[in-house]
CSV table of C-alpha atoms in Angstrom, one decimal:
chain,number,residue,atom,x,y,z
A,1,UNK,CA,108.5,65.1,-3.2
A,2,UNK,CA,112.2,66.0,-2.5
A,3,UNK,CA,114.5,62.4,-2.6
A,4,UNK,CA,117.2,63.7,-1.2
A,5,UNK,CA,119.1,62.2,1.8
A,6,UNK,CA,119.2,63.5,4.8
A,7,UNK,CA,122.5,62.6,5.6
A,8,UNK,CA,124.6,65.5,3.2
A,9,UNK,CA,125.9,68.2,5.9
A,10,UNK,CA,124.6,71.5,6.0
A,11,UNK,CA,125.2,75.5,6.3
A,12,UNK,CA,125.2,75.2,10.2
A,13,UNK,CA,127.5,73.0,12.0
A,14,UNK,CA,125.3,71.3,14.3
A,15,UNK,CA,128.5,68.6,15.6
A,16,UNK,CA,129.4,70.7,18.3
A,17,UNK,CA,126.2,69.9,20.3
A,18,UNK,CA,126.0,67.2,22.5
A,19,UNK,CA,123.0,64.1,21.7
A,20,UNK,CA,120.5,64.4,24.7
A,21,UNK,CA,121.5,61.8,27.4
A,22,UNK,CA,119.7,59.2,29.2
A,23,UNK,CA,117.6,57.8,26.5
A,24,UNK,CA,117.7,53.8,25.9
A,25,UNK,CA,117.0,52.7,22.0
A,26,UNK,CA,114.0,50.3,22.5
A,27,UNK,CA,112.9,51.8,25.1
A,28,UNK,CA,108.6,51.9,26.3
A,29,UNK,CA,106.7,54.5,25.8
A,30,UNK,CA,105.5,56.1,28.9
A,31,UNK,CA,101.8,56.3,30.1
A,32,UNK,CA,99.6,58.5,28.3
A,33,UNK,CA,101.0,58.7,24.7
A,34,UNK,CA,98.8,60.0,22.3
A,35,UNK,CA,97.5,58.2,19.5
A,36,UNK,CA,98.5,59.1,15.8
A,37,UNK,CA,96.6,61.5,14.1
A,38,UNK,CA,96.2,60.8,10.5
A,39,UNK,CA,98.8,61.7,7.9
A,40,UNK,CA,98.5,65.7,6.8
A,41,UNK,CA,96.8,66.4,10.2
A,42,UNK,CA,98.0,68.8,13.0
A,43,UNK,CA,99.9,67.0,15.6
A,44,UNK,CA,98.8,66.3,19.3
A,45,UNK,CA,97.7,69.3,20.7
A,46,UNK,CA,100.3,71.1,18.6
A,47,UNK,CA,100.2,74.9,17.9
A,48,UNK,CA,103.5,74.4,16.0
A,49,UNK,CA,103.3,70.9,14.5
A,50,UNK,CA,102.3,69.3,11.2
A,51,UNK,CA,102.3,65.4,11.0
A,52,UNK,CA,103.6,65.0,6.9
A,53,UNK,CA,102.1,63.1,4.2
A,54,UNK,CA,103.6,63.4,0.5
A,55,UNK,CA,101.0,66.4,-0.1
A,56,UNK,CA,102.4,68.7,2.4
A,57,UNK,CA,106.2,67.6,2.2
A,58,UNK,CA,107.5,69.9,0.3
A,59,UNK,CA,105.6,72.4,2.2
A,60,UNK,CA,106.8,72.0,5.4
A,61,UNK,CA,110.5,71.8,3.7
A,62,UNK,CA,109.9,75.5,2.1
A,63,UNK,CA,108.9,76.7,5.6
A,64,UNK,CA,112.6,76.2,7.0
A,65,UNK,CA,113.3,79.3,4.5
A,66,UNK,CA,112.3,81.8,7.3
A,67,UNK,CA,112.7,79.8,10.9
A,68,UNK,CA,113.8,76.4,11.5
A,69,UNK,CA,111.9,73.4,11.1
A,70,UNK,CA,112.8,70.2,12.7
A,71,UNK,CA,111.7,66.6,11.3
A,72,UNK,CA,111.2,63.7,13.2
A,73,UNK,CA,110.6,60.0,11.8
A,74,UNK,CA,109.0,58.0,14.3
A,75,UNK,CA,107.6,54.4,14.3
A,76,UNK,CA,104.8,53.0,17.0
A,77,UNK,CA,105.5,49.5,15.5
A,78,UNK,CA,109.3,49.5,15.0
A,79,UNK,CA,109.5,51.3,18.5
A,80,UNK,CA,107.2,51.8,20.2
A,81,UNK,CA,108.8,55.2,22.4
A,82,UNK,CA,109.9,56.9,19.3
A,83,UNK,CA,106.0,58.0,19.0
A,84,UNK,CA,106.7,59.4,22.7
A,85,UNK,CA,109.5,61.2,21.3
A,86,UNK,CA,107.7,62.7,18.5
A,87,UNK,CA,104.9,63.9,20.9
A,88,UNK,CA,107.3,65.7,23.2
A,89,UNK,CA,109.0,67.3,21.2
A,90,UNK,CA,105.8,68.3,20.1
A,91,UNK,CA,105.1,69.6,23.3
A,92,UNK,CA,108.3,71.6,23.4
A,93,UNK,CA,107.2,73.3,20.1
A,94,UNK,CA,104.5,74.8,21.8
A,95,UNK,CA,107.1,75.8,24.6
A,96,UNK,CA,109.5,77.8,22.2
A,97,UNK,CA,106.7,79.2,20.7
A,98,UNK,CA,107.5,78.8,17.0
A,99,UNK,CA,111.4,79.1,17.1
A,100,UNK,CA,110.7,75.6,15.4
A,101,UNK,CA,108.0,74.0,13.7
A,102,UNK,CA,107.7,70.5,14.1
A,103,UNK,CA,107.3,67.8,11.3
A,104,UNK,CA,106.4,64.5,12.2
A,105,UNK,CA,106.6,61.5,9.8
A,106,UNK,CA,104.9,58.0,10.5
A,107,UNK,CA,106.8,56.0,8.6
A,108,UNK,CA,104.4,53.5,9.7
A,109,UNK,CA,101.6,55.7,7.6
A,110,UNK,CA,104.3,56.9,4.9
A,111,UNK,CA,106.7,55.0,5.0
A,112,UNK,CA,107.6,56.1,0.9
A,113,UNK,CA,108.9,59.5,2.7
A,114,UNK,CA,111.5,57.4,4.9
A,115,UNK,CA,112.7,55.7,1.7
A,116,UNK,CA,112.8,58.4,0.0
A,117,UNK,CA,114.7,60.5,2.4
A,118,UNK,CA,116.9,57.1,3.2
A,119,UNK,CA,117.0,57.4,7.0
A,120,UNK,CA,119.1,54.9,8.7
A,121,UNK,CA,117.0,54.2,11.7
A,122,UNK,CA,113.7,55.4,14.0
A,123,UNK,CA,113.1,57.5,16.0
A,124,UNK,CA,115.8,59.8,13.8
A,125,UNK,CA,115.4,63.9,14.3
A,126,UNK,CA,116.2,66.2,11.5
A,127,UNK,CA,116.7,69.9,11.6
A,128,UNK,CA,116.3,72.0,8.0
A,129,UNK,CA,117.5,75.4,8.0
A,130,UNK,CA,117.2,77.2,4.7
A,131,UNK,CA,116.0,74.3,2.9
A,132,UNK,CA,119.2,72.3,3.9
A,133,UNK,CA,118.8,69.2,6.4
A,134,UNK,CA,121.1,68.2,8.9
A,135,UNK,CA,121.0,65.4,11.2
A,136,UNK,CA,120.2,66.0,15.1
A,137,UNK,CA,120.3,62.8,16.7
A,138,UNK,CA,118.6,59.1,16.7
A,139,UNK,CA,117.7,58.3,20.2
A,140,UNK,CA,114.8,58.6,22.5
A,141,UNK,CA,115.6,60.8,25.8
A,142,UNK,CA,113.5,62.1,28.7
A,143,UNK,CA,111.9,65.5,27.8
A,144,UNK,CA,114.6,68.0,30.2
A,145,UNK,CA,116.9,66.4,28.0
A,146,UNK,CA,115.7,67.1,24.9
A,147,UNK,CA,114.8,70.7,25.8
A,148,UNK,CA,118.5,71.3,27.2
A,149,UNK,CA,119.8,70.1,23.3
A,150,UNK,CA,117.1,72.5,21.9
A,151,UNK,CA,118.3,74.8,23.6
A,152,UNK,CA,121.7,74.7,22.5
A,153,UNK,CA,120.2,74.4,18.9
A,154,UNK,CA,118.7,77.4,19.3
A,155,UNK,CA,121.6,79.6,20.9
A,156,UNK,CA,123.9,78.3,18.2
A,157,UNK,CA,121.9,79.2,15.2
A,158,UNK,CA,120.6,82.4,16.9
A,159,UNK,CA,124.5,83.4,16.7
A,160,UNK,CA,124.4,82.8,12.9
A,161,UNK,CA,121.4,84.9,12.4
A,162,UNK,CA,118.8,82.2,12.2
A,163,UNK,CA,116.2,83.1,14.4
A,164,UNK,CA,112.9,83.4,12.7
A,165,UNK,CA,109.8,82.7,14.4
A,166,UNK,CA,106.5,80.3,12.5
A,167,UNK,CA,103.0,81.4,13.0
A,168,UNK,CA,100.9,78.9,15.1
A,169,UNK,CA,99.3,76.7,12.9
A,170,UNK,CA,95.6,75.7,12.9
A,171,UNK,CA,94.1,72.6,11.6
A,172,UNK,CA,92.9,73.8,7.7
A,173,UNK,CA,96.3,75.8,8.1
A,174,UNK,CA,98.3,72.0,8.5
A,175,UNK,CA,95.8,70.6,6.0
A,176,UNK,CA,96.1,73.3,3.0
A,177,UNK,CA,98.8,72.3,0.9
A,178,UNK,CA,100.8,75.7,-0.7
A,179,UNK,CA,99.0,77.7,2.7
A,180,UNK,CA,101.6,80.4,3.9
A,181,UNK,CA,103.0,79.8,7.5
A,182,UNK,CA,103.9,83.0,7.8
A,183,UNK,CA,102.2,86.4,7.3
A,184,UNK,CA,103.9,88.3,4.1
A,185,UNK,CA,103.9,91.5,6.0
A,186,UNK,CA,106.5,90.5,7.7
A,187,UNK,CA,108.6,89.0,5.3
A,188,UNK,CA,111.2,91.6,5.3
A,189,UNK,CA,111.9,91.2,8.9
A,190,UNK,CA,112.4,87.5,8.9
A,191,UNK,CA,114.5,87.6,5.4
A,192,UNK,CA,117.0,89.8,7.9
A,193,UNK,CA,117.0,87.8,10.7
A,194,UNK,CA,117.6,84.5,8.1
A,195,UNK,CA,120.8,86.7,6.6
A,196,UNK,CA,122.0,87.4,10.3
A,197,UNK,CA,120.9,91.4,9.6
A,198,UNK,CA,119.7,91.9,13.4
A,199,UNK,CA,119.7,95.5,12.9
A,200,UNK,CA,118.1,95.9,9.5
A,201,UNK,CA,115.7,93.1,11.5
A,202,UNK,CA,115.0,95.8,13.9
A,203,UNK,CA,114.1,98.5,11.9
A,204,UNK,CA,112.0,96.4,9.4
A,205,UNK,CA,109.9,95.9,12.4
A,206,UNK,CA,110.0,99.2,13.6
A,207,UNK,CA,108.7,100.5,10.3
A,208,UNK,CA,105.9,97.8,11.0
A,209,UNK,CA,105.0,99.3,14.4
A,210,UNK,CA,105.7,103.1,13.2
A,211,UNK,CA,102.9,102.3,10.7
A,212,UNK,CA,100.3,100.5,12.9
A,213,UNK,CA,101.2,100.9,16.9
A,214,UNK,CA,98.5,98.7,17.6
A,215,UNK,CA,100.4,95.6,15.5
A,216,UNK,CA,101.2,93.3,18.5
A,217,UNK,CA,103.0,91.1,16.0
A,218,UNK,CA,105.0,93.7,15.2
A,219,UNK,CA,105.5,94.6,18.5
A,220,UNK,CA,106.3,91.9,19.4
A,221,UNK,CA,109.2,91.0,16.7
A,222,UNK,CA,110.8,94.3,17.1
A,223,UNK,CA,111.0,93.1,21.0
A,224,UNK,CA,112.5,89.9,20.6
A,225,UNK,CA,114.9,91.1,17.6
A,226,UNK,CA,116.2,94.1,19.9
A,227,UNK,CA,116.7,90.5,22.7
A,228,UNK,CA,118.7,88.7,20.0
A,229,UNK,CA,120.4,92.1,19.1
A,230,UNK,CA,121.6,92.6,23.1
A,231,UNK,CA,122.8,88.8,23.2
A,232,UNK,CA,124.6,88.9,20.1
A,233,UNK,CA,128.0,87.4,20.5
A,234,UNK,CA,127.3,86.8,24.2
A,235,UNK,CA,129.0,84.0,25.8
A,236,UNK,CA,126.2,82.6,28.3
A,237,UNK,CA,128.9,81.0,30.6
A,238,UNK,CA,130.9,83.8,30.9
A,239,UNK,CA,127.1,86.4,31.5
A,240,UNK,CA,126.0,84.1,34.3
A,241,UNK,CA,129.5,84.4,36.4
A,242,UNK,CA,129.0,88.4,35.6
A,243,UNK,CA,125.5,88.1,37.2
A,244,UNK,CA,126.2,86.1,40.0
A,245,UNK,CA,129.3,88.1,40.9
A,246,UNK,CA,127.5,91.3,41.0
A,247,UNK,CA,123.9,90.5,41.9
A,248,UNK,CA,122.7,94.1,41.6
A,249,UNK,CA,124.4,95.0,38.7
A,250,UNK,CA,121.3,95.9,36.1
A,251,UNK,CA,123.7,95.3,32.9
A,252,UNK,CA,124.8,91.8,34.1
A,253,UNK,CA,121.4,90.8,35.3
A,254,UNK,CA,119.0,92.0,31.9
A,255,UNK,CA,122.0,90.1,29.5
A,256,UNK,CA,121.2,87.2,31.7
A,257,UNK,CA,118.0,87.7,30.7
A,258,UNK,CA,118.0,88.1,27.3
A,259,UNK,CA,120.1,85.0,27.0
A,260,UNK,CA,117.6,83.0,28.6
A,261,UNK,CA,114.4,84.1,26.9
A,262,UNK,CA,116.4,83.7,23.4
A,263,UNK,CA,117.2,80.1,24.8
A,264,UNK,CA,113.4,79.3,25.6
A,265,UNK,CA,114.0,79.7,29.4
A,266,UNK,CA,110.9,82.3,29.7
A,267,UNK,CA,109.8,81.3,33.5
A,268,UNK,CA,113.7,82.6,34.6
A,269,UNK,CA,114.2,85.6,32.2
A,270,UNK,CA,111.7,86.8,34.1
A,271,UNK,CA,111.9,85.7,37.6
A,272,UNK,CA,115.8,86.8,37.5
A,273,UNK,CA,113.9,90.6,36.9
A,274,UNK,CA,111.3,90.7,38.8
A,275,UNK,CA,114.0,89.9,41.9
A,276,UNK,CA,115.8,92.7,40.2
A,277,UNK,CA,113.1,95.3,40.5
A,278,UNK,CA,112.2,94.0,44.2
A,279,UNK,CA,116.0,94.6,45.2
A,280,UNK,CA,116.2,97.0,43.7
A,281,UNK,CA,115.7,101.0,43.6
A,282,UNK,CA,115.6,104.7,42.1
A,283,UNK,CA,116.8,104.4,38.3
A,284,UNK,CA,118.4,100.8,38.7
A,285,UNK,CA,114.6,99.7,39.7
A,286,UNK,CA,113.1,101.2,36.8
A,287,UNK,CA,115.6,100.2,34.3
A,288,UNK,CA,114.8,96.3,35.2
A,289,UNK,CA,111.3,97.1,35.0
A,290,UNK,CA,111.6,98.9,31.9
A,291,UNK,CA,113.7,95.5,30.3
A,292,UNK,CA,111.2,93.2,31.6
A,293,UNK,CA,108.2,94.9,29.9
A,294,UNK,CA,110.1,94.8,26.5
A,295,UNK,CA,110.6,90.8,27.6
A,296,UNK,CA,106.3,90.6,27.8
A,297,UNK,CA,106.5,92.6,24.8
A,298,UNK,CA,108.8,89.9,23.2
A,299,UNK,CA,107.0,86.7,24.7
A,300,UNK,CA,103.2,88.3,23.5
A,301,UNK,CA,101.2,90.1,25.8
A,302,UNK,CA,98.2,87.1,26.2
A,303,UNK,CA,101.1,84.7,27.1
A,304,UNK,CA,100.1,83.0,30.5
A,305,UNK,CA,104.1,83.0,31.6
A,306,UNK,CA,103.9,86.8,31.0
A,307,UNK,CA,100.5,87.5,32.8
A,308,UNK,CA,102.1,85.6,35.9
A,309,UNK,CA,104.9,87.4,35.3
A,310,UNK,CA,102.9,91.2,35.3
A,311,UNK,CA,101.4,89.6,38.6
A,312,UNK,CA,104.4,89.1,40.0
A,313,UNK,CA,105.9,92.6,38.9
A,314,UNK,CA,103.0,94.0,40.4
A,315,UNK,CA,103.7,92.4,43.6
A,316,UNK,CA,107.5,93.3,43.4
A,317,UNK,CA,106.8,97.1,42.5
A,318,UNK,CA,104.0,97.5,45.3
């Protein structure tokens, strides 16, 4: 097991962001936490979580080498709420949809990893990109909250060409120490999207989906590294004044999009185009309807946000 701190600064400077507001150290946990699965077991209701024992450490340290992976140390002795935290931002794992996978460390269970490690306090959150670990923040904060950071998290490093995506984990998956998280085919595309390379990203996947059109994965990464493509360099700020000064403008509206999908903001990517296609017509119509289907495409097709979101297209188009 890895002994170093997590305290040495990393590749991505993470200062800039600001720590989620509105949490209270000590704080009680709020009705209906979960109880804690044992170490080396999948987390509550968790596609994209792992809780860590020493077997799988390392393991979940070496998955940070294609998408991020964030760590937090939590306590349901020292405090209480810091197990809440852990299990929301659990929750919020399944909600970006593997742009993070989630470790979480008992240090009540193993609490040789905290030593190890030498964190200062609990609840204290961790994010490791490309094996280097930098620290988030050390309070407990309402859920919005704690999405909005993420958010920015993940806007940041998308900027700096760290944008990989983890496979959903099942239970032997979490359990199998040395199991790959992430399917080898597509190795290639994630090592260019780790080195910032968003177009070499997009034609390793389209070499992928050339090969086998009926690769949904694929698909499906080719869709979402042509998104982070489009929004590259984009100020958000200055894209939604654009939009909201020229409402039917497709351009303004679909960069909007993109930069909300790459920011986890699925439900609004595509509500803001499905108004599009409804107000709009001819070519400008089937332009927004043309984006959003490469949005589904991005999202995955069995998504339930992008079967409402087909519904509501539907509804818009007829």
């Amino acid at each position: 097991m890895s002994t170093t701190p997590f305290s040495r600064p990393g590749a991505v400077d993470l200062s800039a962001l600001k720590r989620p507001a509105g949490g209270a150290p000590g704080a009680g946990p709020r009705p209906g936490s979960a109880a804690s699965p044992a170490p080396g077991s999948a987390g509550p209701a968790g596609s994209y979580a792992v809780e860590v024992a020493e077997e799988n450490f390392q393991q979940v340290l070496e998955a940070s080498m294609n998408a991020l992976v964030l760590m937090v140390f939590y306590s349901r002795t020292q405090m209480p709420a810091s197990a809440q935290l852990a299990d929301d931002l659990t929750t919020l794992a399944d909600e970006f949809e593997g742009k993070y996978l989630l470790g979480r460390v008992d240090v009540d269970a193993v609490p040789q990893i905290a030593q190890a490690v030498q964190i200062p306090t609990v609840p204290y959150v961790v994010a490791v990109v490309q094996g280097r670990p930098m620290p988030l923040f050390q309070e407990v904060a309402p859920i919005d909250d704690l999405r909005a950071a993420l958010t920015q998290v993940m806007q940041q490093l998308a900027t700096q060409g760290v944008a990989g995506r983890h496979q959903p984990l099942t239970q032997a998956m979490a359990e199998e120490e040395g199991e790959e998280l992430l399917d080898p085919r597509y190795a290639p595309a994630q090592d260019a999207l780790a080195a910032g390379d968003l177009d070499g990203a997009v034609a390793e996947y389209q070499k992928l989906v050339d090969a086998n059109p009926a690769d949904v994965e694929a698909a499906g990464g080719l869709a979402m590294a042509k998104v982070l493509q489009r929004t590259q360099g984009a100020d958000l700020a200055q894209a939604r004044q654009a939009a909201a000064d020229q409402p039917e403008d497709v351009d303004a509206q679909t960069l909007v999009a993109d930069l909300d999908l790459a920011g986890g903001h699925v439900d609004d990517a595509f509500a803001r185009l499905v108004d599009l296609v409804r107000r709009t017509s001819g070519d400008d119509r089937d332009r927004a309807r043309t984006h959003l289907l490469g949005l589904f495409a991005a999202v995955g097709n069995d998504d339930p946000r992008v079967l409402k979101g087909r519904r509501d297209l539907a509804s818009a188009l007829f």
